[in-house]
PDB file of C-alpha atoms in Angstrom:
ATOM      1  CA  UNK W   1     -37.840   9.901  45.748  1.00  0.00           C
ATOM      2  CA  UNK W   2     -39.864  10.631  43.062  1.00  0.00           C
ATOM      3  CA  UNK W   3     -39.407  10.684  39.173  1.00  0.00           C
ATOM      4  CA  UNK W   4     -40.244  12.424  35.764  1.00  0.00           C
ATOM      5  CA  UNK W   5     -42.740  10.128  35.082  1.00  0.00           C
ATOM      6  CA  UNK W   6     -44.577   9.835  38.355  1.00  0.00           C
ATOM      7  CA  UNK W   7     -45.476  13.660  38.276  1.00  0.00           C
ATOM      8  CA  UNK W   8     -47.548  15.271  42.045  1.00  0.00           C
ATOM      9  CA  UNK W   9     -49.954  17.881  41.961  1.00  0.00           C
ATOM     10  CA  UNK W  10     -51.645  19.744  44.994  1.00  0.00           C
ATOM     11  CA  UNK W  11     -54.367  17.081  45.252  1.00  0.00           C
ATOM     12  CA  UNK W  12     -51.787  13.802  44.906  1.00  0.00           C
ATOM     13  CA  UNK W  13     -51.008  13.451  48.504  1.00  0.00           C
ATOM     14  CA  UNK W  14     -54.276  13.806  49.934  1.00  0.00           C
ATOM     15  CA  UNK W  15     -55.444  11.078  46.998  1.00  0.00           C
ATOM     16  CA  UNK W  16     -52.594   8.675  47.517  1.00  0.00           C
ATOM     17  CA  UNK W  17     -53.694   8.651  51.410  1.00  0.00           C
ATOM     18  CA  UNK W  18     -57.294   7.924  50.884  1.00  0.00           C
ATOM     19  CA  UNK W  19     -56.239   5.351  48.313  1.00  0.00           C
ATOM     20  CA  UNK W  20     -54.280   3.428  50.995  1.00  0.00           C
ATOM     21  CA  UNK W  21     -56.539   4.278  53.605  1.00  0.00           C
ATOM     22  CA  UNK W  22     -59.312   2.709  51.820  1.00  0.00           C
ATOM     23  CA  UNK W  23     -56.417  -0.713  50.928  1.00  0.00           C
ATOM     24  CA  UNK W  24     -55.589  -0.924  54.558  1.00  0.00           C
ATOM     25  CA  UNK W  25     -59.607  -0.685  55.677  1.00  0.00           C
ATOM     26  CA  UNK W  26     -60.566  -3.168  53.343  1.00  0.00           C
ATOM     27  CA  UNK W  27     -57.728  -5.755  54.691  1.00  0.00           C
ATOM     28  CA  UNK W  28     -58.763  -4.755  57.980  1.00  0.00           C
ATOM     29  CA  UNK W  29     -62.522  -5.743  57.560  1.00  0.00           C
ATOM     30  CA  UNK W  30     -61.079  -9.336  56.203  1.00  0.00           C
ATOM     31  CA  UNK W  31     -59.094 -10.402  58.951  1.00  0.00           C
ATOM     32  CA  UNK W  32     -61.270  -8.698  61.691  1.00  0.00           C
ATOM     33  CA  UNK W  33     -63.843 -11.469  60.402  1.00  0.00           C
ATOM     34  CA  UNK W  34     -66.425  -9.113  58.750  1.00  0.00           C
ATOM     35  CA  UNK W  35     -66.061 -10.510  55.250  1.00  0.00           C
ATOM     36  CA  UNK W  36     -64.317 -13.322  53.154  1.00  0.00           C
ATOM     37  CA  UNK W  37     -64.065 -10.793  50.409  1.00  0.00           C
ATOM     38  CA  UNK W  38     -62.943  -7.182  49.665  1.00  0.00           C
ATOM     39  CA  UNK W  39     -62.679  -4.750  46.778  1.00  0.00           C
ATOM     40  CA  UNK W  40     -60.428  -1.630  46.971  1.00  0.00           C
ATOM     41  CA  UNK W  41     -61.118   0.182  44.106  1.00  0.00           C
ATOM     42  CA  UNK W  42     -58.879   2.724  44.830  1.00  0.00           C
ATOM     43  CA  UNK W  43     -56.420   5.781  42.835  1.00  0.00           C
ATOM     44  CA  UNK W  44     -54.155   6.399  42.527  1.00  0.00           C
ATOM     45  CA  UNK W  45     -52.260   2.631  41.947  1.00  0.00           C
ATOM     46  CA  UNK W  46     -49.572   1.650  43.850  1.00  0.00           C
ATOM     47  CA  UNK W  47     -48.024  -1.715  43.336  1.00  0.00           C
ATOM     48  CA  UNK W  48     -44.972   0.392  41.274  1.00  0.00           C
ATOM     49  CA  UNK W  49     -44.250   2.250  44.189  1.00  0.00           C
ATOM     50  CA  UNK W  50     -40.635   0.617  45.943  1.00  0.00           C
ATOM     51  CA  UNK W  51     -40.730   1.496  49.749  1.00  0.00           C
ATOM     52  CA  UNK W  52     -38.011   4.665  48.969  1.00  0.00           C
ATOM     53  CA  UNK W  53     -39.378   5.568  45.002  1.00  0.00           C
ATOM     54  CA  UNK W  54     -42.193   6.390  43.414  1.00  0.00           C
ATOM     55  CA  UNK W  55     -42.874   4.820  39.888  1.00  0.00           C
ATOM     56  CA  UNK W  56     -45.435   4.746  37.393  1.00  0.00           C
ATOM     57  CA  UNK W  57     -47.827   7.266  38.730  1.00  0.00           C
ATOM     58  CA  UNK W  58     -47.517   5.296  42.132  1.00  0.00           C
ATOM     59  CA  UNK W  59     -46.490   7.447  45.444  1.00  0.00           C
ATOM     60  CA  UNK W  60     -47.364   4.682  48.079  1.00  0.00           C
ATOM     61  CA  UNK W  61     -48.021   0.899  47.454  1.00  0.00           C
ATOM     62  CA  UNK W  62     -51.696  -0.116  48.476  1.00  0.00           C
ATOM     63  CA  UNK W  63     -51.549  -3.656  48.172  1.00  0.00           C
ATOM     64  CA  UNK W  64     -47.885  -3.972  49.988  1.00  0.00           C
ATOM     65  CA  UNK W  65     -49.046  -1.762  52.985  1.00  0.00           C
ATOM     66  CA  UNK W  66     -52.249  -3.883  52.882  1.00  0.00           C
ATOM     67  CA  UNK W  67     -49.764  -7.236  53.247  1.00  0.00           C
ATOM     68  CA  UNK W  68     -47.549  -5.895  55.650  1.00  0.00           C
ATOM     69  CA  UNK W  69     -50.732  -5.546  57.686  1.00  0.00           C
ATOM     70  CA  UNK W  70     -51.626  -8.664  57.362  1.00  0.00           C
ATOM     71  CA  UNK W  71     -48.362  -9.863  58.688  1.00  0.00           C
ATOM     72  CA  UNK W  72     -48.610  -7.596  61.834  1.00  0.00           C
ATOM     73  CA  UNK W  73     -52.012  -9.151  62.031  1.00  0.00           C
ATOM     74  CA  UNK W  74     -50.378 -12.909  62.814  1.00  0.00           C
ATOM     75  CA  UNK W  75     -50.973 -14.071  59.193  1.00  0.00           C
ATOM     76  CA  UNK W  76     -48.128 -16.207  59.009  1.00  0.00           C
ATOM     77  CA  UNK W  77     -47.917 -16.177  54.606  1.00  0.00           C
ATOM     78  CA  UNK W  78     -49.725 -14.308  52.265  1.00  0.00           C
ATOM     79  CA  UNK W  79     -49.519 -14.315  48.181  1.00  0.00           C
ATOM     80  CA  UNK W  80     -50.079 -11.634  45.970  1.00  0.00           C
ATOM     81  CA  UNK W  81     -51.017 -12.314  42.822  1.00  0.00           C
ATOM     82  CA  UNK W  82     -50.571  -9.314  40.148  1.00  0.00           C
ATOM     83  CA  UNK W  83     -52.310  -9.586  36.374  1.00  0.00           C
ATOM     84  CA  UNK W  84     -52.016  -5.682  35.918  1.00  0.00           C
ATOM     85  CA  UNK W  85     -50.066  -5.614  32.138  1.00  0.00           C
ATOM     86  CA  UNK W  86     -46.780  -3.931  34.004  1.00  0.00           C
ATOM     87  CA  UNK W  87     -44.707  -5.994  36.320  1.00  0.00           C
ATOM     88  CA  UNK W  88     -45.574  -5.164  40.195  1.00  0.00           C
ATOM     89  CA  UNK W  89     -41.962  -3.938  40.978  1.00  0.00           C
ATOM     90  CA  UNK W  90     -42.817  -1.981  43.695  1.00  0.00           C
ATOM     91  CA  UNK W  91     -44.929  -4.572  45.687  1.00  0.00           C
ATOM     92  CA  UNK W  92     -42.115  -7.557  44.515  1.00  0.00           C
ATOM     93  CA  UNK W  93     -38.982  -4.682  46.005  1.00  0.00           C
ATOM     94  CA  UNK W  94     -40.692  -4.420  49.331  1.00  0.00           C
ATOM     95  CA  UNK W  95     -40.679  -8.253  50.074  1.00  0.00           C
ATOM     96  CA  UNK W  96     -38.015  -9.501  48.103  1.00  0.00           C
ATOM     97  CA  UNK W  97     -35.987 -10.879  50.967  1.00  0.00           C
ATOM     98  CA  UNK W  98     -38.940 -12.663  52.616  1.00  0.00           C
ATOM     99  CA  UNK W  99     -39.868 -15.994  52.414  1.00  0.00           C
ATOM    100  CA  UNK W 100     -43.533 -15.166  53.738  1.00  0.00           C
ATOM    101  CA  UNK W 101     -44.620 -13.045  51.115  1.00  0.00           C
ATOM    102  CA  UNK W 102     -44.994 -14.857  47.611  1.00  0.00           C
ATOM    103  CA  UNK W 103     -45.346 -12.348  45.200  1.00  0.00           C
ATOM    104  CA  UNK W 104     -46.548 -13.494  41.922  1.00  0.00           C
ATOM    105  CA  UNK W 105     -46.768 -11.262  39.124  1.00  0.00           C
ATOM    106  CA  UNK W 106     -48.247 -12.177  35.120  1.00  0.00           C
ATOM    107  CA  UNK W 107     -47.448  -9.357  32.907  1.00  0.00           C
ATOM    108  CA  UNK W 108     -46.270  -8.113  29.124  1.00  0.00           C
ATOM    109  CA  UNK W 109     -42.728  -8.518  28.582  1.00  0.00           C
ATOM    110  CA  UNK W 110     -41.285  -5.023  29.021  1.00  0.00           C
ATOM    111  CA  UNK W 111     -37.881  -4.964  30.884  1.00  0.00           C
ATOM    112  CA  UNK W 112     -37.121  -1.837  32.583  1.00  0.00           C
ATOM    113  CA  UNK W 113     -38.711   1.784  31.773  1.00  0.00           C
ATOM    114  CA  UNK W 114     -35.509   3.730  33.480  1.00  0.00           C
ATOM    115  CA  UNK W 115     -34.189   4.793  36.878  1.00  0.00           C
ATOM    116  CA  UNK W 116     -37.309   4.568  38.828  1.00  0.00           C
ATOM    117  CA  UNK W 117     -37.595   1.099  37.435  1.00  0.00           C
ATOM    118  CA  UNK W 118     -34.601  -0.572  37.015  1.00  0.00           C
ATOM    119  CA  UNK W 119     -36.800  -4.079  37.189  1.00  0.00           C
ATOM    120  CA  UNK W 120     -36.830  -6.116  34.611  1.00  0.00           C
ATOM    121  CA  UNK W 121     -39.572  -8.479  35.644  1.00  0.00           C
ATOM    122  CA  UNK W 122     -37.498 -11.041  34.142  1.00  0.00           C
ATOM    123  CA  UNK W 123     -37.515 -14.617  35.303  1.00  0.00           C
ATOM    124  CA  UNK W 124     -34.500 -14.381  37.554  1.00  0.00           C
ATOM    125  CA  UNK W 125     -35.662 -12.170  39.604  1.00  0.00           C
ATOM    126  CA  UNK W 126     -36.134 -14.607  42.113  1.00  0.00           C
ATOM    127  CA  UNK W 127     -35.447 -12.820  45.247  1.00  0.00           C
ATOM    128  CA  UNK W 128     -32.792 -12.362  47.759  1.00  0.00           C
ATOM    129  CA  UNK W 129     -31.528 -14.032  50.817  1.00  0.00           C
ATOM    130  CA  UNK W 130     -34.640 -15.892  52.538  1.00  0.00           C
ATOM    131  CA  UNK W 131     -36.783 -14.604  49.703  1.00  0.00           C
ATOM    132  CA  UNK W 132     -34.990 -16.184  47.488  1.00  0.00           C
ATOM    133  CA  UNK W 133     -37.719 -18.378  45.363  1.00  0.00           C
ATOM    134  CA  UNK W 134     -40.497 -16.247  46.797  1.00  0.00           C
ATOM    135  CA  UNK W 135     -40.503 -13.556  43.831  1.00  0.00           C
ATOM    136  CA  UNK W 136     -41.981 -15.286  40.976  1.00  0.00           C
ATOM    137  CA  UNK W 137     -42.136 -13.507  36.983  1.00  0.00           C
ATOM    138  CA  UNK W 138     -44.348 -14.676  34.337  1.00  0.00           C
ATOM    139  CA  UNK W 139     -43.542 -12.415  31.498  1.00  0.00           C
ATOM    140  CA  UNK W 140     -45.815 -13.401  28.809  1.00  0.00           C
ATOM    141  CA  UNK W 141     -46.039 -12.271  25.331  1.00  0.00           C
ATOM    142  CA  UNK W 142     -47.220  -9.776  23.530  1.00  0.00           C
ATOM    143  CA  UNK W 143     -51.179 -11.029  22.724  1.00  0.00           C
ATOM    144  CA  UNK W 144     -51.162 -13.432  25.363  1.00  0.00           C
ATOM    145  CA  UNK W 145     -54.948 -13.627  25.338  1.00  0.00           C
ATOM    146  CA  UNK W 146     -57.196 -15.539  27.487  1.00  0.00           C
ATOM    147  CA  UNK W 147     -56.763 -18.921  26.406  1.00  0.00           C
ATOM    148  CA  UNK W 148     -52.405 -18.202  27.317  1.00  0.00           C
ATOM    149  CA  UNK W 149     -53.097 -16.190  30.713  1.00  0.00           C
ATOM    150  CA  UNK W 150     -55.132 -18.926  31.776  1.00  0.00           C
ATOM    151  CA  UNK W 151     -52.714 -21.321  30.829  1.00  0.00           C
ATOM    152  CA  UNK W 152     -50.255 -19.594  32.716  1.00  0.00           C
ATOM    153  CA  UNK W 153     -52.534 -19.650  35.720  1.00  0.00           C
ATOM    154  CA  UNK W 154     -53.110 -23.105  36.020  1.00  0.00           C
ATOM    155  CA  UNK W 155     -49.660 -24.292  35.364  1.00  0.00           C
ATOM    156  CA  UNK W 156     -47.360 -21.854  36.775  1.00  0.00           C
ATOM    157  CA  UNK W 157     -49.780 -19.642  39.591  1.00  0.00           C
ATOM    158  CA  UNK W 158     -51.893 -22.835  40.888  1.00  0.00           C
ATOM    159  CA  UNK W 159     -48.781 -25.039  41.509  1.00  0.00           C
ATOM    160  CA  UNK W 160     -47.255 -22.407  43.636  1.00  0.00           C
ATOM    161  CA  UNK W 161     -49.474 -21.620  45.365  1.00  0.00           C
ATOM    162  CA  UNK W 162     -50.203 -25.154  46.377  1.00  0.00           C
ATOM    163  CA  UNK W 163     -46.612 -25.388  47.685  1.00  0.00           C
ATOM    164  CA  UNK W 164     -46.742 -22.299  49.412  1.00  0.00           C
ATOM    165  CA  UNK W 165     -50.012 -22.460  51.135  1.00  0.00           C
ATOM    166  CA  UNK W 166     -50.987 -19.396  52.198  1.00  0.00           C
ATOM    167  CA  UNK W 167     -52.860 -17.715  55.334  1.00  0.00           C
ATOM    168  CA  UNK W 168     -54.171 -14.999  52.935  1.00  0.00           C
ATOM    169  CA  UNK W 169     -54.578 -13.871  49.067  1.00  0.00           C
ATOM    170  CA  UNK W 170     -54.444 -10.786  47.641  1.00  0.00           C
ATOM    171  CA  UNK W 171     -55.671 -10.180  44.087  1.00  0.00           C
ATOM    172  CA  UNK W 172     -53.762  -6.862  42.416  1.00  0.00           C
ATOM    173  CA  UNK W 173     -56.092  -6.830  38.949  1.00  0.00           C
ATOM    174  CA  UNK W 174     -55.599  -3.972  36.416  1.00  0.00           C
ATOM    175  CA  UNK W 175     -57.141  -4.092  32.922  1.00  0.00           C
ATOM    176  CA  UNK W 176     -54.828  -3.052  31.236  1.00  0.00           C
ATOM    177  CA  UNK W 177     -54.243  -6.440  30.332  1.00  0.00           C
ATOM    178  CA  UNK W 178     -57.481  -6.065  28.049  1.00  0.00           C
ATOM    179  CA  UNK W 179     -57.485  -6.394  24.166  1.00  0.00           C
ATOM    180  CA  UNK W 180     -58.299  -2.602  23.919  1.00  0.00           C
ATOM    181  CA  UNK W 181     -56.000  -0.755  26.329  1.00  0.00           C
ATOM    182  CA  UNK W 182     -53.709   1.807  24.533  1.00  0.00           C
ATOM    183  CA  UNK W 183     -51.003   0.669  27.408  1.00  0.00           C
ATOM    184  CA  UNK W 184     -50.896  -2.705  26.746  1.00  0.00           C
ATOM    185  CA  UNK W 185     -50.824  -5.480  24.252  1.00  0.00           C
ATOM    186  CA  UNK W 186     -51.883  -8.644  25.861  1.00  0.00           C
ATOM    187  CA  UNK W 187     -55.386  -9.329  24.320  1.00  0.00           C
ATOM    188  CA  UNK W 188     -57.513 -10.710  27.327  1.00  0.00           C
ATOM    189  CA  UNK W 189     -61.367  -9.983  27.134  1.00  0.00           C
ATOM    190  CA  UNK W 190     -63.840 -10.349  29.534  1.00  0.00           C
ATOM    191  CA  UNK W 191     -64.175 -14.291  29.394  1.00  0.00           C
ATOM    192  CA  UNK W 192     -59.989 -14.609  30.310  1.00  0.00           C
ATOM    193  CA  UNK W 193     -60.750 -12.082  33.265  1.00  0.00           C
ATOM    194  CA  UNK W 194     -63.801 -14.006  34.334  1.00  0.00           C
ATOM    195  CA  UNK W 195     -61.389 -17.229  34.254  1.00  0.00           C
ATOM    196  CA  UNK W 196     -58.700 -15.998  36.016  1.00  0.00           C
ATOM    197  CA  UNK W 197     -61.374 -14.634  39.283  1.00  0.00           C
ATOM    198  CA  UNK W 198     -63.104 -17.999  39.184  1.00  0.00           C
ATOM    199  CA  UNK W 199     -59.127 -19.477  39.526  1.00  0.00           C
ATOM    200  CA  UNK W 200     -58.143 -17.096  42.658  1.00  0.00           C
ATOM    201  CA  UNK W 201     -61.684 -17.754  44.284  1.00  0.00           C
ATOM    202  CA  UNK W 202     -60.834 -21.408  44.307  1.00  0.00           C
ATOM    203  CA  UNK W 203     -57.200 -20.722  45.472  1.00  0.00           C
ATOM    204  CA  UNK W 204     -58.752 -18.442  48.350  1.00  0.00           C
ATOM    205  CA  UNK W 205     -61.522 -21.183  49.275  1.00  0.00           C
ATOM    206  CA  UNK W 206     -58.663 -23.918  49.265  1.00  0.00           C
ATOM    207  CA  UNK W 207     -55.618 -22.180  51.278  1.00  0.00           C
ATOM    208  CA  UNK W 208     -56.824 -19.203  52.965  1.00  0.00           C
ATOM    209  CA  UNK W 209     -60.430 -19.769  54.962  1.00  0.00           C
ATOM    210  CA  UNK W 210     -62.012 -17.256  51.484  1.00  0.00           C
ATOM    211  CA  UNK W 211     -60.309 -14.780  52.361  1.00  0.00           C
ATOM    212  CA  UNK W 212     -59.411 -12.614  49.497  1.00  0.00           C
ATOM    213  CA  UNK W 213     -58.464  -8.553  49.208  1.00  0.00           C
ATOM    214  CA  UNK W 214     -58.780  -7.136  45.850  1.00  0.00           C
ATOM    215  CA  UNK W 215     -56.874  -4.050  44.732  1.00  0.00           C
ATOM    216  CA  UNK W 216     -57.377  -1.897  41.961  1.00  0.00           C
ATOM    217  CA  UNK W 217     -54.228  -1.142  39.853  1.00  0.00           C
ATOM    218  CA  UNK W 218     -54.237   0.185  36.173  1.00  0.00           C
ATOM    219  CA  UNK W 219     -56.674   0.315  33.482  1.00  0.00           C
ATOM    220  CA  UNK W 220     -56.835   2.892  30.802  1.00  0.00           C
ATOM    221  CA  UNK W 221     -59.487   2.549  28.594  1.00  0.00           C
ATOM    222  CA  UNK W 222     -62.443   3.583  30.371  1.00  0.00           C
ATOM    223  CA  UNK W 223     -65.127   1.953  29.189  1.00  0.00           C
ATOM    224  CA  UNK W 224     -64.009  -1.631  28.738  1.00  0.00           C
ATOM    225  CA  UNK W 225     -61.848  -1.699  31.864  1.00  0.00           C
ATOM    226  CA  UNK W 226     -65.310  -1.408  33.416  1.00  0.00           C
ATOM    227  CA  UNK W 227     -66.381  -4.669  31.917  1.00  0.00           C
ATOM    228  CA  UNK W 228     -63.472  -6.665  32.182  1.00  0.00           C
ATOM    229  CA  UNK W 229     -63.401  -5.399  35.663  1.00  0.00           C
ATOM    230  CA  UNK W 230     -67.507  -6.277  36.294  1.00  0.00           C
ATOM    231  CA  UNK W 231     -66.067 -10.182  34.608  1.00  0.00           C
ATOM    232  CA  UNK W 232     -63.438 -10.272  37.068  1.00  0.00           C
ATOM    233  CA  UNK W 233     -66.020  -9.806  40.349  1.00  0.00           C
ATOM    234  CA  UNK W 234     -68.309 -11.778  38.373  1.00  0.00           C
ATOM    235  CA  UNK W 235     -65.375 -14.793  38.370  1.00  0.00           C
ATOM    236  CA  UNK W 236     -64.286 -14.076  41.701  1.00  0.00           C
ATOM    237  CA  UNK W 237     -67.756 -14.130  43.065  1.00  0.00           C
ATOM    238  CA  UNK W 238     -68.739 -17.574  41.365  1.00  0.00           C
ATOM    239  CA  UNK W 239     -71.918 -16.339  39.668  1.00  0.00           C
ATOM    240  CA  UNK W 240     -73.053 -19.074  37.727  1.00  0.00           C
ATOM    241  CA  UNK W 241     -73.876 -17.045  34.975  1.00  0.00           C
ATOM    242  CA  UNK W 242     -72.487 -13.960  33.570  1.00  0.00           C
ATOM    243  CA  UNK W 243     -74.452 -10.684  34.481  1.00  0.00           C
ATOM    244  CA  UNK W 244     -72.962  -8.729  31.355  1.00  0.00           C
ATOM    245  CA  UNK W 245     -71.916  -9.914  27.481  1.00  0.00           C
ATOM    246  CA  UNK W 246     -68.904  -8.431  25.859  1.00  0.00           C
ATOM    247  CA  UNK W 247     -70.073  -5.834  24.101  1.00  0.00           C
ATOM    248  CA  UNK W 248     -66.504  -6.166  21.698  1.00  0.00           C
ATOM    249  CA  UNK W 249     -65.809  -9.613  21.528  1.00  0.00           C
ATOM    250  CA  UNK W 250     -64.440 -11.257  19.959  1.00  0.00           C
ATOM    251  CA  UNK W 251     -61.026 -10.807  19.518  1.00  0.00           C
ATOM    252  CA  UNK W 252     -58.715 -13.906  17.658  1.00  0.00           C
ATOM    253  CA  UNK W 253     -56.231 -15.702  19.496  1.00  0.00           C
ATOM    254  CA  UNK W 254     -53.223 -18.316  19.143  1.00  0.00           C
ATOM    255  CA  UNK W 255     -51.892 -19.601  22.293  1.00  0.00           C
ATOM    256  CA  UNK W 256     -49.595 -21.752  20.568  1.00  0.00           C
ATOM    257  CA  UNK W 257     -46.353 -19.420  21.362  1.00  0.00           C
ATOM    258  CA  UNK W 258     -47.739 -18.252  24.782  1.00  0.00           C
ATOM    259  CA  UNK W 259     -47.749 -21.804  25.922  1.00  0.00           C
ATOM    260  CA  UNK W 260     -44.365 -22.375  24.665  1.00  0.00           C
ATOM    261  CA  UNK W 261     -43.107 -19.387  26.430  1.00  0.00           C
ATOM    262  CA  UNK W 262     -45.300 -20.799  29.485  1.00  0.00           C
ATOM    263  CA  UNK W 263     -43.937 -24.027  29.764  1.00  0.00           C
ATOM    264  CA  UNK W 264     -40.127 -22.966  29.510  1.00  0.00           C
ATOM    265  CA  UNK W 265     -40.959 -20.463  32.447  1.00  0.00           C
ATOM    266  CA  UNK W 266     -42.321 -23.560  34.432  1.00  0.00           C
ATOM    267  CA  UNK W 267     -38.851 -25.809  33.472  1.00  0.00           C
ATOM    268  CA  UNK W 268     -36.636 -23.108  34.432  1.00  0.00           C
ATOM    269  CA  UNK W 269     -38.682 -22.176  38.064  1.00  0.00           C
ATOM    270  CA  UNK W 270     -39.148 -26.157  38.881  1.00  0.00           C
ATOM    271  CA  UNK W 271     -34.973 -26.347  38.121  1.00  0.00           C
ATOM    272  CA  UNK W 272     -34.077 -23.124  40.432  1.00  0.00           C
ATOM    273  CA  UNK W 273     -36.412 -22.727  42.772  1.00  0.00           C
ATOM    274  CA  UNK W 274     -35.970 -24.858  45.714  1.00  0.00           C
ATOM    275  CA  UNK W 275     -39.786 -24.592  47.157  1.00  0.00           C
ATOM    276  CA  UNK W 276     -41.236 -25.437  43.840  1.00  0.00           C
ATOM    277  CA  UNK W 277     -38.713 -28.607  43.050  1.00  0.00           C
ATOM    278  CA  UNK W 278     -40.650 -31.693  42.392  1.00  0.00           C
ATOM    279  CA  UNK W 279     -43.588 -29.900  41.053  1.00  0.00           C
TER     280      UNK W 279
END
């Protein structure tokens, strides 16, 4: 199905093809051993697309084809791990009665948008039946900033994915996150995306051989998505120094209600969550 919101034009089928084409060949060069590391930067998005709706200008879900792959591959778990601003629905729907697909998803506080979303990205949405434990919210909020979304990585993300231990990460980054995106309100500049790639580089070193796909998701103001995007790679690739400044840093931040919000996210999963119990 598709919805008011999620509008196609004569070019959108062809695009959303390539764009999953390009996921799926990316994935494919990982685990056929020709690289540790992969960047699909691909439109148009997908990780709002559910595997019978379309949603936020996604038609087909990138990064969930790309994991399903992965599975049919003989990976035996694989995490994704979503900072776009907007809660990955559409990649949580698809495996949200699996226990082999941890789906992990950091993003603004914004419940549901309407029928083609009826997600709240709430923290008890938890999953269903074996997945039960395996979906895992973070809804942080509003001006987060980097100091808070790297909180949230290390206490909540990290821990989890220790437990979990996967075969294979995959990295769903959108900058819309950033301090100056007109679709979101969460703060983070280049230094919090830089953070957060060094973070998943270690987690993909640690649990998964290196391997690591990255998948391009939203990002809406163009010129600054491009450097907090560069920061991310620049993380991710564990460049001892950074190759670019921040041309408009730097913005003020207060973590202090972030980490509050944080830590009662981390009581409430250690209590419910049988996996993470003990933590």
């Amino acid at each position: 199905m598709v919805c008011d919101g999620t509008v196609l034009n004569p070019g959108s089928w062809g695009a959303a093809l390539l764009a999953v084409g390009t996921t799926l060949s990316a994935m494919k060069h990982v685990l056929d051993g020709h690289g540790k590391i992969a960047y699909a930067l691909v439109r148009p998005p997908g990780h709002h697309a559910q595997p019978t709706m379309a949603d936020g200008y996604c038609f087909l879900n990138n990064a969930g084809l790309a994991v399903q792959l992965a599975l049919n591959s003989g990976c035996g778990k694989v995490v994704v791990i979503d900072i776009d601003v907007h809660y990955g629905n559409g990649t949580a729907e698809g495996f949200y009665r699996s226990n082999k697909v941890l789906t992990i998803s950091l993003h603004m506080n914004h419940g549901s948008w309407g029928p083609s979303h009826p997600q709240n990205g709430t923290v008890d949405e938890l999953g269903e039946g074996e997945g039960f434990g395996y979906n895992l919210n973070i809804p942080l909020p509003n001006g987060t900033g980097d100091r808070g979304y790297v909180h949230a990585m290390t206490e909540l993300v990290v821990p989890a994915i220790q437990k979990f231990e996967p075969n294979m990460i995959v990295l769903v980054v959108g900058q819309d996150s950033s301090a100056f995106d007109p679709n979101g309100r969460q703060c983070l500049t280049m230094d919090g995306y830089r953070e957060m790639g060094r973070i998943v580089r270690s987690l993909a070193d640690r649990y998964s051989g290196g391997r690591l796909l990255i998948v391009q998701e939203g990002g809406y103001h163009v010129t600054y998505s491009a450097y907090c995007l560069h920061a991310t790679l620049e993380g991710v690739l564990n460049l001892p120094l950074a190759l670019l400044s921040d041309p408009i840093a730097y913005y003020p931040e207060d973590e202090a209600f972030p980490v509050k919000v944080i830590e009662s996210i981390k009581q409430y999963q250690n209590d419910v969550i049988p996996f993470l119990k003990g933590s």
